[in-house]
JSON list of C-alpha atoms in Angstrom, two decimals:
[
{"chain": "K", "resi": 15, "resn": "MET", "atom": "CA", "xyz": [160.01, -27.10, 144.19]},
{"chain": "K", "resi": 16, "resn": "GLU", "atom": "CA", "xyz": [159.30, -30.18, 142.30]},
{"chain": "K", "resi": 17, "resn": "ILE", "atom": "CA", "xyz": [158.58, -30.25, 138.79]},
{"chain": "K", "resi": 18, "resn": "SER", "atom": "CA", "xyz": [155.63, -32.38, 138.82]},
{"chain": "K", "resi": 19, "resn": "LEU", "atom": "CA", "xyz": [153.89, -30.34, 141.76]},
{"chain": "K", "resi": 20, "resn": "TYR", "atom": "CA", "xyz": [154.67, -26.80, 140.53]},
{"chain": "K", "resi": 21, "resn": "ASN", "atom": "CA", "xyz": [152.80, -28.08, 137.02]},
{"chain": "K", "resi": 22, "resn": "LYS", "atom": "CA", "xyz": [149.76, -29.41, 138.97]},
{"chain": "K", "resi": 23, "resn": "ARG", "atom": "CA", "xyz": [149.68, -26.08, 140.58]},
{"chain": "K", "resi": 24, "resn": "LEU", "atom": "CA", "xyz": [149.79, -24.51, 137.58]},
{"chain": "K", "resi": 25, "resn": "HIS", "atom": "CA", "xyz": [147.21, -26.48, 136.43]},
{"chain": "K", "resi": 26, "resn": "TYR", "atom": "CA", "xyz": [145.05, -25.69, 139.37]},
{"chain": "K", "resi": 27, "resn": "ALA", "atom": "CA", "xyz": [145.60, -21.95, 138.15]},
{"chain": "K", "resi": 28, "resn": "LEU", "atom": "CA", "xyz": [144.60, -22.65, 134.79]},
{"chain": "K", "resi": 29, "resn": "ILE", "atom": "CA", "xyz": [141.60, -24.59, 135.85]},
{"chain": "K", "resi": 30, "resn": "LEU", "atom": "CA", "xyz": [140.64, -21.33, 138.31]},
{"chain": "K", "resi": 31, "resn": "SER", "atom": "CA", "xyz": [141.02, -19.04, 135.32]},
{"chain": "K", "resi": 32, "resn": "PHE", "atom": "CA", "xyz": [138.32, -21.11, 133.15]},
{"chain": "K", "resi": 33, "resn": "ILE", "atom": "CA", "xyz": [136.05, -21.03, 135.87]},
{"chain": "K", "resi": 34, "resn": "THR", "atom": "CA", "xyz": [136.46, -17.12, 136.35]},
{"chain": "K", "resi": 35, "resn": "ILE", "atom": "CA", "xyz": [136.11, -17.32, 132.30]},
{"chain": "K", "resi": 36, "resn": "GLY", "atom": "CA", "xyz": [132.90, -19.42, 132.81]},
{"chain": "K", "resi": 37, "resn": "TYR", "atom": "CA", "xyz": [130.99, -17.84, 135.49]},
{"chain": "K", "resi": 38, "resn": "ASN", "atom": "CA", "xyz": [131.23, -13.83, 134.60]},
{"chain": "K", "resi": 39, "resn": "LEU", "atom": "CA", "xyz": [130.18, -15.13, 130.86]},
{"chain": "K", "resi": 40, "resn": "LEU", "atom": "CA", "xyz": [127.51, -16.18, 132.51]},
{"chain": "K", "resi": 41, "resn": "GLU", "atom": "CA", "xyz": [127.00, -13.43, 134.98]},
{"chain": "K", "resi": 42, "resn": "GLY", "atom": "CA", "xyz": [126.95, -10.97, 132.22]},
{"chain": "K", "resi": 43, "resn": "ILE", "atom": "CA", "xyz": [124.64, -12.63, 130.27]},
{"chain": "K", "resi": 44, "resn": "VAL", "atom": "CA", "xyz": [121.92, -12.97, 133.16]},
{"chain": "K", "resi": 45, "resn": "SER", "atom": "CA", "xyz": [122.90, -9.40, 134.66]},
{"chain": "K", "resi": 46, "resn": "THR", "atom": "CA", "xyz": [122.46, -7.54, 131.19]},
{"chain": "K", "resi": 47, "resn": "PHE", "atom": "CA", "xyz": [118.93, -9.70, 130.72]},
{"chain": "K", "resi": 48, "resn": "TYR", "atom": "CA", "xyz": [117.50, -9.02, 134.32]},
{"chain": "K", "resi": 49, "resn": "GLY", "atom": "CA", "xyz": [119.35, -5.28, 134.26]},
{"chain": "K", "resi": 50, "resn": "ALA", "atom": "CA", "xyz": [117.45, -3.86, 131.11]},
{"chain": "K", "resi": 51, "resn": "SER", "atom": "CA", "xyz": [113.92, -5.80, 131.39]},
{"chain": "K", "resi": 52, "resn": "ASP", "atom": "CA", "xyz": [113.76, -4.40, 135.40]},
{"chain": "K", "resi": 53, "resn": "GLU", "atom": "CA", "xyz": [115.32, -1.21, 134.06]},
{"chain": "K", "resi": 54, "resn": "THR", "atom": "CA", "xyz": [117.87, -1.54, 136.82]},
{"chain": "K", "resi": 55, "resn": "LEU", "atom": "CA", "xyz": [121.24, 0.56, 135.71]},
{"chain": "K", "resi": 56, "resn": "ALA", "atom": "CA", "xyz": [123.41, -1.22, 138.48]},
{"chain": "K", "resi": 57, "resn": "LEU", "atom": "CA", "xyz": [122.51, -4.83, 137.33]},
{"chain": "K", "resi": 58, "resn": "PHE", "atom": "CA", "xyz": [122.96, -3.76, 133.71]},
{"chain": "K", "resi": 59, "resn": "GLY", "atom": "CA", "xyz": [126.17, -2.28, 134.41]},
{"chain": "K", "resi": 60, "resn": "PHE", "atom": "CA", "xyz": [127.47, -4.89, 136.66]},
{"chain": "K", "resi": 61, "resn": "GLY", "atom": "CA", "xyz": [126.73, -7.24, 133.80]},
{"chain": "K", "resi": 62, "resn": "LEU", "atom": "CA", "xyz": [128.55, -5.20, 131.37]},
{"chain": "K", "resi": 63, "resn": "ASP", "atom": "CA", "xyz": [131.71, -5.58, 133.70]},
{"chain": "K", "resi": 64, "resn": "SER", "atom": "CA", "xyz": [131.54, -9.09, 133.85]},
{"chain": "K", "resi": 65, "resn": "PHE", "atom": "CA", "xyz": [131.85, -9.19, 130.05]},
{"chain": "K", "resi": 66, "resn": "VAL", "atom": "CA", "xyz": [134.51, -7.21, 130.54]},
{"chain": "K", "resi": 67, "resn": "GLU", "atom": "CA", "xyz": [136.19, -9.48, 132.89]},
{"chain": "K", "resi": 68, "resn": "VAL", "atom": "CA", "xyz": [135.71, -12.24, 130.52]},
{"chain": "K", "resi": 69, "resn": "LEU", "atom": "CA", "xyz": [138.47, -10.95, 127.95]},
{"chain": "K", "resi": 70, "resn": "SER", "atom": "CA", "xyz": [140.57, -10.03, 131.28]},
{"chain": "K", "resi": 71, "resn": "GLY", "atom": "CA", "xyz": [140.15, -13.84, 131.90]},
{"chain": "K", "resi": 72, "resn": "ILE", "atom": "CA", "xyz": [141.10, -15.16, 128.33]},
{"chain": "K", "resi": 73, "resn": "GLY", "atom": "CA", "xyz": [144.76, -13.08, 128.39]},
{"chain": "K", "resi": 74, "resn": "ILE", "atom": "CA", "xyz": [145.12, -14.29, 132.19]},
{"chain": "K", "resi": 75, "resn": "ALA", "atom": "CA", "xyz": [144.15, -18.18, 130.62]},
{"chain": "K", "resi": 76, "resn": "HIS", "atom": "CA", "xyz": [146.89, -17.52, 128.18]},
{"chain": "K", "resi": 77, "resn": "MET", "atom": "CA", "xyz": [149.25, -16.27, 130.19]},
{"chain": "K", "resi": 78, "resn": "ILE", "atom": "CA", "xyz": [149.21, -19.65, 132.44]},
{"chain": "K", "resi": 79, "resn": "TYR", "atom": "CA", "xyz": [149.10, -21.91, 129.54]},
{"chain": "K", "resi": 80, "resn": "ARG", "atom": "CA", "xyz": [152.12, -20.35, 128.67]},
{"chain": "K", "resi": 81, "resn": "MET", "atom": "CA", "xyz": [153.94, -20.62, 131.65]},
{"chain": "K", "resi": 82, "resn": "LYS", "atom": "CA", "xyz": [153.03, -24.43, 131.86]},
{"chain": "K", "resi": 83, "resn": "ARG", "atom": "CA", "xyz": [155.03, -24.92, 128.96]},
{"chain": "K", "resi": 84, "resn": "ASN", "atom": "CA", "xyz": [157.86, -22.35, 129.66]},
{"chain": "K", "resi": 85, "resn": "PRO", "atom": "CA", "xyz": [159.14, -19.73, 132.01]},
{"chain": "K", "resi": 86, "resn": "VAL", "atom": "CA", "xyz": [157.63, -16.40, 131.45]},
{"chain": "K", "resi": 87, "resn": "VAL", "atom": "CA", "xyz": [158.90, -13.40, 132.47]},
{"chain": "K", "resi": 88, "resn": "GLU", "atom": "CA", "xyz": [157.26, -10.90, 129.76]},
{"chain": "K", "resi": 89, "resn": "ARG", "atom": "CA", "xyz": [153.72, -10.32, 128.30]},
{"chain": "K", "resi": 90, "resn": "ASP", "atom": "CA", "xyz": [153.59, -11.51, 124.88]},
{"chain": "K", "resi": 91, "resn": "SER", "atom": "CA", "xyz": [151.74, -9.82, 122.19]},
{"chain": "K", "resi": 92, "resn": "PHE", "atom": "CA", "xyz": [148.68, -11.54, 122.84]},
{"chain": "K", "resi": 93, "resn": "GLU", "atom": "CA", "xyz": [148.46, -10.32, 126.27]},
{"chain": "K", "resi": 94, "resn": "ILE", "atom": "CA", "xyz": [149.58, -7.05, 125.50]},
{"chain": "K", "resi": 95, "resn": "THR", "atom": "CA", "xyz": [146.15, -6.72, 123.04]},
{"chain": "K", "resi": 96, "resn": "ALA", "atom": "CA", "xyz": [144.19, -8.40, 125.52]},
{"chain": "K", "resi": 97, "resn": "LEU", "atom": "CA", "xyz": [145.24, -5.56, 128.17]},
{"chain": "K", "resi": 98, "resn": "LYS", "atom": "CA", "xyz": [144.19, -2.52, 125.81]},
{"chain": "K", "resi": 99, "resn": "VAL", "atom": "CA", "xyz": [140.96, -4.03, 124.30]},
{"chain": "K", "resi": 100, "resn": "THR", "atom": "CA", "xyz": [140.16, -4.44, 128.22]},
{"chain": "K", "resi": 101, "resn": "GLY", "atom": "CA", "xyz": [141.29, -1.31, 129.05]},
{"chain": "K", "resi": 102, "resn": "THR", "atom": "CA", "xyz": [139.48, 0.53, 126.23]},
{"chain": "K", "resi": 103, "resn": "ALA", "atom": "CA", "xyz": [135.75, -1.49, 126.86]},
{"chain": "K", "resi": 104, "resn": "LEU", "atom": "CA", "xyz": [136.21, -0.49, 130.44]},
{"chain": "K", "resi": 105, "resn": "TYR", "atom": "CA", "xyz": [136.57, 3.22, 130.10]},
{"chain": "K", "resi": 106, "resn": "ILE", "atom": "CA", "xyz": [133.70, 3.37, 127.38]},
{"chain": "K", "resi": 107, "resn": "LEU", "atom": "CA", "xyz": [131.94, 1.52, 130.20]},
{"chain": "K", "resi": 108, "resn": "THR", "atom": "CA", "xyz": [132.44, 4.03, 132.35]},
{"chain": "K", "resi": 109, "resn": "ALA", "atom": "CA", "xyz": [131.55, 6.94, 130.14]},
{"chain": "K", "resi": 110, "resn": "GLY", "atom": "CA", "xyz": [128.24, 4.79, 129.47]},
{"chain": "K", "resi": 111, "resn": "LEU", "atom": "CA", "xyz": [127.67, 4.40, 133.08]},
{"chain": "K", "resi": 112, "resn": "VAL", "atom": "CA", "xyz": [127.94, 8.16, 134.22]},
{"chain": "K", "resi": 113, "resn": "ILE", "atom": "CA", "xyz": [125.96, 9.35, 131.23]},
{"chain": "K", "resi": 114, "resn": "GLY", "atom": "CA", "xyz": [123.20, 6.58, 131.99]},
{"chain": "K", "resi": 115, "resn": "ALA", "atom": "CA", "xyz": [123.00, 7.96, 135.95]},
{"chain": "K", "resi": 116, "resn": "ILE", "atom": "CA", "xyz": [122.74, 11.25, 134.43]},
{"chain": "K", "resi": 117, "resn": "LEU", "atom": "CA", "xyz": [120.06, 10.61, 132.31]},
{"chain": "K", "resi": 118, "resn": "ALA", "atom": "CA", "xyz": [118.26, 8.11, 135.18]},
{"chain": "K", "resi": 119, "resn": "VAL", "atom": "CA", "xyz": [118.26, 11.29, 137.83]},
{"chain": "K", "resi": 120, "resn": "ILE", "atom": "CA", "xyz": [117.17, 13.85, 134.95]},
{"chain": "K", "resi": 121, "resn": "ASN", "atom": "CA", "xyz": [114.30, 11.47, 133.39]},
{"chain": "K", "resi": 122, "resn": "LYS", "atom": "CA", "xyz": [113.90, 10.38, 136.84]},
{"chain": "K", "resi": 123, "resn": "SER", "atom": "CA", "xyz": [113.74, 6.85, 136.32]},
{"chain": "K", "resi": 124, "resn": "GLU", "atom": "CA", "xyz": [113.44, 3.80, 138.50]},
{"chain": "K", "resi": 125, "resn": "PRO", "atom": "CA", "xyz": [113.96, 0.03, 138.39]},
{"chain": "K", "resi": 126, "resn": "ASP", "atom": "CA", "xyz": [110.89, -1.74, 138.37]},
{"chain": "K", "resi": 127, "resn": "THR", "atom": "CA", "xyz": [112.59, -4.24, 140.86]},
{"chain": "K", "resi": 128, "resn": "THR", "atom": "CA", "xyz": [115.99, -5.10, 141.94]},
{"chain": "K", "resi": 129, "resn": "LEU", "atom": "CA", "xyz": [115.35, -8.44, 143.39]},
{"chain": "K", "resi": 130, "resn": "ALA", "atom": "CA", "xyz": [117.38, -9.92, 140.89]},
{"chain": "K", "resi": 131, "resn": "GLY", "atom": "CA", "xyz": [120.15, -7.82, 141.48]},
{"chain": "K", "resi": 132, "resn": "ILE", "atom": "CA", "xyz": [120.47, -9.25, 145.00]},
{"chain": "K", "resi": 133, "resn": "ILE", "atom": "CA", "xyz": [120.36, -12.59, 144.10]},
{"chain": "K", "resi": 134, "resn": "ILE", "atom": "CA", "xyz": [122.87, -12.11, 141.34]},
{"chain": "K", "resi": 135, "resn": "ALA", "atom": "CA", "xyz": [125.30, -10.27, 144.20]},
{"chain": "K", "resi": 136, "resn": "VAL", "atom": "CA", "xyz": [124.94, -13.08, 146.42]},
{"chain": "K", "resi": 137, "resn": "LEU", "atom": "CA", "xyz": [125.61, -15.34, 144.38]},
{"chain": "K", "resi": 138, "resn": "SER", "atom": "CA", "xyz": [128.64, -13.38, 143.05]},
{"chain": "K", "resi": 139, "resn": "ILE", "atom": "CA", "xyz": [130.35, -12.40, 146.51]},
{"chain": "K", "resi": 140, "resn": "LEU", "atom": "CA", "xyz": [130.11, -16.09, 147.27]},
{"chain": "K", "resi": 141, "resn": "THR", "atom": "CA", "xyz": [131.80, -17.39, 144.24]},
{"chain": "K", "resi": 142, "resn": "MET", "atom": "CA", "xyz": [134.45, -14.54, 143.49]},
{"chain": "K", "resi": 143, "resn": "TYR", "atom": "CA", "xyz": [135.19, -14.83, 147.58]},
{"chain": "K", "resi": 144, "resn": "PHE", "atom": "CA", "xyz": [136.25, -18.86, 146.78]},
{"chain": "K", "resi": 145, "resn": "LEU", "atom": "CA", "xyz": [138.11, -17.68, 143.38]},
{"chain": "K", "resi": 146, "resn": "TYR", "atom": "CA", "xyz": [140.29, -14.90, 145.26]},
{"chain": "K", "resi": 147, "resn": "ARG", "atom": "CA", "xyz": [141.03, -17.19, 148.19]},
{"chain": "K", "resi": 148, "resn": "GLU", "atom": "CA", "xyz": [142.22, -19.83, 146.01]},
{"chain": "K", "resi": 149, "resn": "LYS", "atom": "CA", "xyz": [143.69, -17.57, 143.31]},
{"chain": "K", "resi": 150, "resn": "ILE", "atom": "CA", "xyz": [146.06, -16.09, 146.31]},
{"chain": "K", "resi": 151, "resn": "LYS", "atom": "CA", "xyz": [146.78, -19.59, 147.89]},
{"chain": "K", "resi": 152, "resn": "VAL", "atom": "CA", "xyz": [148.04, -21.14, 144.45]},
{"chain": "K", "resi": 153, "resn": "GLY", "atom": "CA", "xyz": [150.04, -17.86, 143.53]},
{"chain": "K", "resi": 154, "resn": "ASN", "atom": "CA", "xyz": [151.69, -17.89, 146.85]},
{"chain": "K", "resi": 155, "resn": "GLN", "atom": "CA", "xyz": [152.81, -21.43, 146.60]},
{"chain": "K", "resi": 156, "resn": "LEU", "atom": "CA", "xyz": [154.27, -20.34, 142.96]},
{"chain": "K", "resi": 157, "resn": "ASP", "atom": "CA", "xyz": [155.56, -17.29, 144.03]},
{"chain": "K", "resi": 158, "resn": "SER", "atom": "CA", "xyz": [153.81, -16.10, 140.94]},
{"chain": "K", "resi": 159, "resn": "LYS", "atom": "CA", "xyz": [152.99, -12.03, 140.96]},
{"chain": "K", "resi": 160, "resn": "PRO", "atom": "CA", "xyz": [150.74, -12.20, 137.94]},
{"chain": "K", "resi": 161, "resn": "ILE", "atom": "CA", "xyz": [148.52, -15.15, 139.31]},
{"chain": "K", "resi": 162, "resn": "ILE", "atom": "CA", "xyz": [148.39, -12.94, 142.85]},
{"chain": "K", "resi": 163, "resn": "SER", "atom": "CA", "xyz": [147.61, -9.59, 140.59]},
{"chain": "K", "resi": 164, "resn": "ASP", "atom": "CA", "xyz": [144.58, -11.79, 138.70]},
{"chain": "K", "resi": 165, "resn": "ALA", "atom": "CA", "xyz": [143.67, -12.68, 142.65]},
{"chain": "K", "resi": 166, "resn": "LYS", "atom": "CA", "xyz": [143.47, -9.28, 143.34]},
{"chain": "K", "resi": 167, "resn": "CYS", "atom": "CA", "xyz": [141.41, -8.32, 139.95]},
{"chain": "K", "resi": 168, "resn": "THR", "atom": "CA", "xyz": [139.04, -10.72, 141.60]},
{"chain": "K", "resi": 169, "resn": "LYS", "atom": "CA", "xyz": [139.11, -9.30, 144.92]},
{"chain": "K", "resi": 170, "resn": "THR", "atom": "CA", "xyz": [138.11, -6.24, 142.92]},
{"chain": "K", "resi": 171, "resn": "CYS", "atom": "CA", "xyz": [134.90, -8.23, 141.31]},
{"chain": "K", "resi": 172, "resn": "PHE", "atom": "CA", "xyz": [133.75, -9.42, 145.15]},
{"chain": "K", "resi": 173, "resn": "TYR", "atom": "CA", "xyz": [133.94, -5.58, 145.90]},
{"chain": "K", "resi": 174, "resn": "LEU", "atom": "CA", "xyz": [131.65, -4.84, 142.87]},
{"chain": "K", "resi": 175, "resn": "SER", "atom": "CA", "xyz": [129.27, -7.06, 144.05]},
{"chain": "K", "resi": 176, "resn": "PHE", "atom": "CA", "xyz": [128.68, -5.74, 147.25]},
{"chain": "K", "resi": 177, "resn": "ILE", "atom": "CA", "xyz": [128.08, -2.36, 145.48]},
{"chain": "K", "resi": 178, "resn": "LEU", "atom": "CA", "xyz": [125.51, -4.30, 143.62]},
{"chain": "K", "resi": 179, "resn": "LEU", "atom": "CA", "xyz": [124.11, -5.96, 146.40]},
{"chain": "K", "resi": 180, "resn": "ALA", "atom": "CA", "xyz": [123.67, -2.41, 148.59]},
{"chain": "K", "resi": 181, "resn": "SER", "atom": "CA", "xyz": [122.03, -0.37, 146.03]},
{"chain": "K", "resi": 182, "resn": "SER", "atom": "CA", "xyz": [119.56, -3.10, 145.21]},
{"chain": "K", "resi": 183, "resn": "LEU", "atom": "CA", "xyz": [118.62, -3.92, 148.94]},
{"chain": "K", "resi": 184, "resn": "LEU", "atom": "CA", "xyz": [118.55, -0.23, 149.18]},
{"chain": "K", "resi": 185, "resn": "TYR", "atom": "CA", "xyz": [116.15, 0.40, 146.88]},
{"chain": "K", "resi": 186, "resn": "GLU", "atom": "CA", "xyz": [114.04, -3.08, 146.72]},
{"chain": "K", "resi": 187, "resn": "LEU", "atom": "CA", "xyz": [113.70, -2.78, 151.00]},
{"chain": "K", "resi": 188, "resn": "TRP", "atom": "CA", "xyz": [112.89, 1.07, 150.91]},
{"chain": "K", "resi": 189, "resn": "GLN", "atom": "CA", "xyz": [112.72, 2.48, 147.20]},
{"chain": "K", "resi": 190, "resn": "ILE", "atom": "CA", "xyz": [115.37, 5.15, 148.37]},
{"chain": "K", "resi": 191, "resn": "PRO", "atom": "CA", "xyz": [115.16, 7.39, 144.96]},
{"chain": "K", "resi": 192, "resn": "TYR", "atom": "CA", "xyz": [118.39, 7.74, 142.74]},
{"chain": "K", "resi": 193, "resn": "VAL", "atom": "CA", "xyz": [119.96, 5.03, 144.64]},
{"chain": "K", "resi": 194, "resn": "ASP", "atom": "CA", "xyz": [120.12, 2.57, 141.55]},
{"chain": "K", "resi": 195, "resn": "ALA", "atom": "CA", "xyz": [122.37, 5.13, 139.59]},
{"chain": "K", "resi": 196, "resn": "LEU", "atom": "CA", "xyz": [124.37, 5.89, 142.78]},
{"chain": "K", "resi": 197, "resn": "GLY", "atom": "CA", "xyz": [125.19, 1.84, 142.20]},
{"chain": "K", "resi": 198, "resn": "SER", "atom": "CA", "xyz": [126.12, 2.06, 138.94]},
{"chain": "K", "resi": 199, "resn": "LEU", "atom": "CA", "xyz": [128.60, 5.19, 139.51]},
{"chain": "K", "resi": 200, "resn": "GLY", "atom": "CA", "xyz": [130.08, 3.36, 142.03]},
{"chain": "K", "resi": 201, "resn": "ILE", "atom": "CA", "xyz": [130.58, 0.40, 139.27]},
{"chain": "K", "resi": 202, "resn": "ALA", "atom": "CA", "xyz": [131.85, 2.99, 137.03]},
{"chain": "K", "resi": 203, "resn": "TRP", "atom": "CA", "xyz": [134.22, 4.08, 139.34]},
{"chain": "K", "resi": 204, "resn": "TYR", "atom": "CA", "xyz": [135.70, 0.55, 139.66]},
{"chain": "K", "resi": 205, "resn": "ALA", "atom": "CA", "xyz": [135.82, 0.18, 135.82]},
{"chain": "K", "resi": 206, "resn": "TRP", "atom": "CA", "xyz": [137.89, 3.24, 135.44]},
{"chain": "K", "resi": 207, "resn": "LYS", "atom": "CA", "xyz": [140.04, 2.14, 138.29]},
{"chain": "K", "resi": 208, "resn": "GLU", "atom": "CA", "xyz": [140.27, -1.12, 136.05]},
{"chain": "K", "resi": 209, "resn": "GLY", "atom": "CA", "xyz": [141.15, 0.55, 133.25]},
{"chain": "K", "resi": 210, "resn": "ARG", "atom": "CA", "xyz": [143.67, 2.88, 134.05]},
{"chain": "K", "resi": 211, "resn": "GLU", "atom": "CA", "xyz": [145.22, -0.57, 135.68]},
{"chain": "K", "resi": 212, "resn": "ALA", "atom": "CA", "xyz": [144.94, -2.58, 132.29]},
{"chain": "K", "resi": 213, "resn": "PHE", "atom": "CA", "xyz": [146.80, 0.22, 130.17]},
{"chain": "K", "resi": 214, "resn": "GLU", "atom": "CA", "xyz": [149.70, 0.81, 133.21]},
{"chain": "K", "resi": 215, "resn": "ASN", "atom": "CA", "xyz": [149.81, -2.94, 132.48]},
{"chain": "K", "resi": 216, "resn": "ALA", "atom": "CA", "xyz": [150.02, -3.08, 128.33]},
{"chain": "K", "resi": 217, "resn": "ARG", "atom": "CA", "xyz": [152.69, -0.13, 128.80]},
{"chain": "K", "resi": 218, "resn": "SER", "atom": "CA", "xyz": [154.98, -2.98, 131.37]},
{"chain": "K", "resi": 219, "resn": "LYS", "atom": "CA", "xyz": [155.56, -6.01, 129.47]},
{"chain": "K", "resi": 220, "resn": "SER", "atom": "CA", "xyz": [157.46, -7.48, 132.37]},
{"chain": "K", "resi": 221, "resn": "LEU", "atom": "CA", "xyz": [155.85, -9.82, 135.28]},
{"chain": "K", "resi": 222, "resn": "SER", "atom": "CA", "xyz": [157.65, -8.67, 137.94]},
{"chain": "K", "resi": 223, "resn": "ARG", "atom": "CA", "xyz": [155.38, -5.09, 138.59]},
{"chain": "K", "resi": 224, "resn": "SER", "atom": "CA", "xyz": [153.04, -5.56, 141.07]},
{"chain": "K", "resi": 225, "resn": "SER", "atom": "CA", "xyz": [149.01, -4.20, 140.84]},
{"chain": "K", "resi": 226, "resn": "ASP", "atom": "CA", "xyz": [145.51, -4.57, 141.61]},
{"chain": "K", "resi": 227, "resn": "CYS", "atom": "CA", "xyz": [144.66, -6.48, 138.09]},
{"chain": "K", "resi": 228, "resn": "CYS", "atom": "CA", "xyz": [146.61, -8.21, 135.62]}
]
């Protein structure tokens, strides 16, 4: 591949990683605010997961920046630390969401409204679909397994948005009991899965292995 074209595509991949970080940061702030004020555990957990994705995104951006300077075959200490911190945060989030869901059922807690969750989920679905499509495209063009892996991580966020949308819609339209708690458990399952993959990737310095999340 022509060097100038390769660098342009790497630059675009770096821009996509910055967009991912910025969007997840904004999404995390808005989601946790409305999740707390409306007492919807699914939205609050979704927001916390967005903050964790910021940590993961920083590791990815760092890796792509290194790729722009020299060929990269292994993760460096910064990326490994970012993966370990991400994995730990996701495990803590999983435990918190499971405990929160159990307490919500015991105390018969229900959200005031899940309208914010519907709006945020729709925006997230559109944004994550765009990011996934573009990351897959540039990852294939560069034949880069790490960028393709990051795209798969974005696809997981895409699925999480559908869980939030489903639980929020069901409650807002029909006030189905405990559907918000059930939605938070769905987010917890994905958080646990992502956390496990983060630690697996941290143990393997090689970037040649393929996984669902970088």
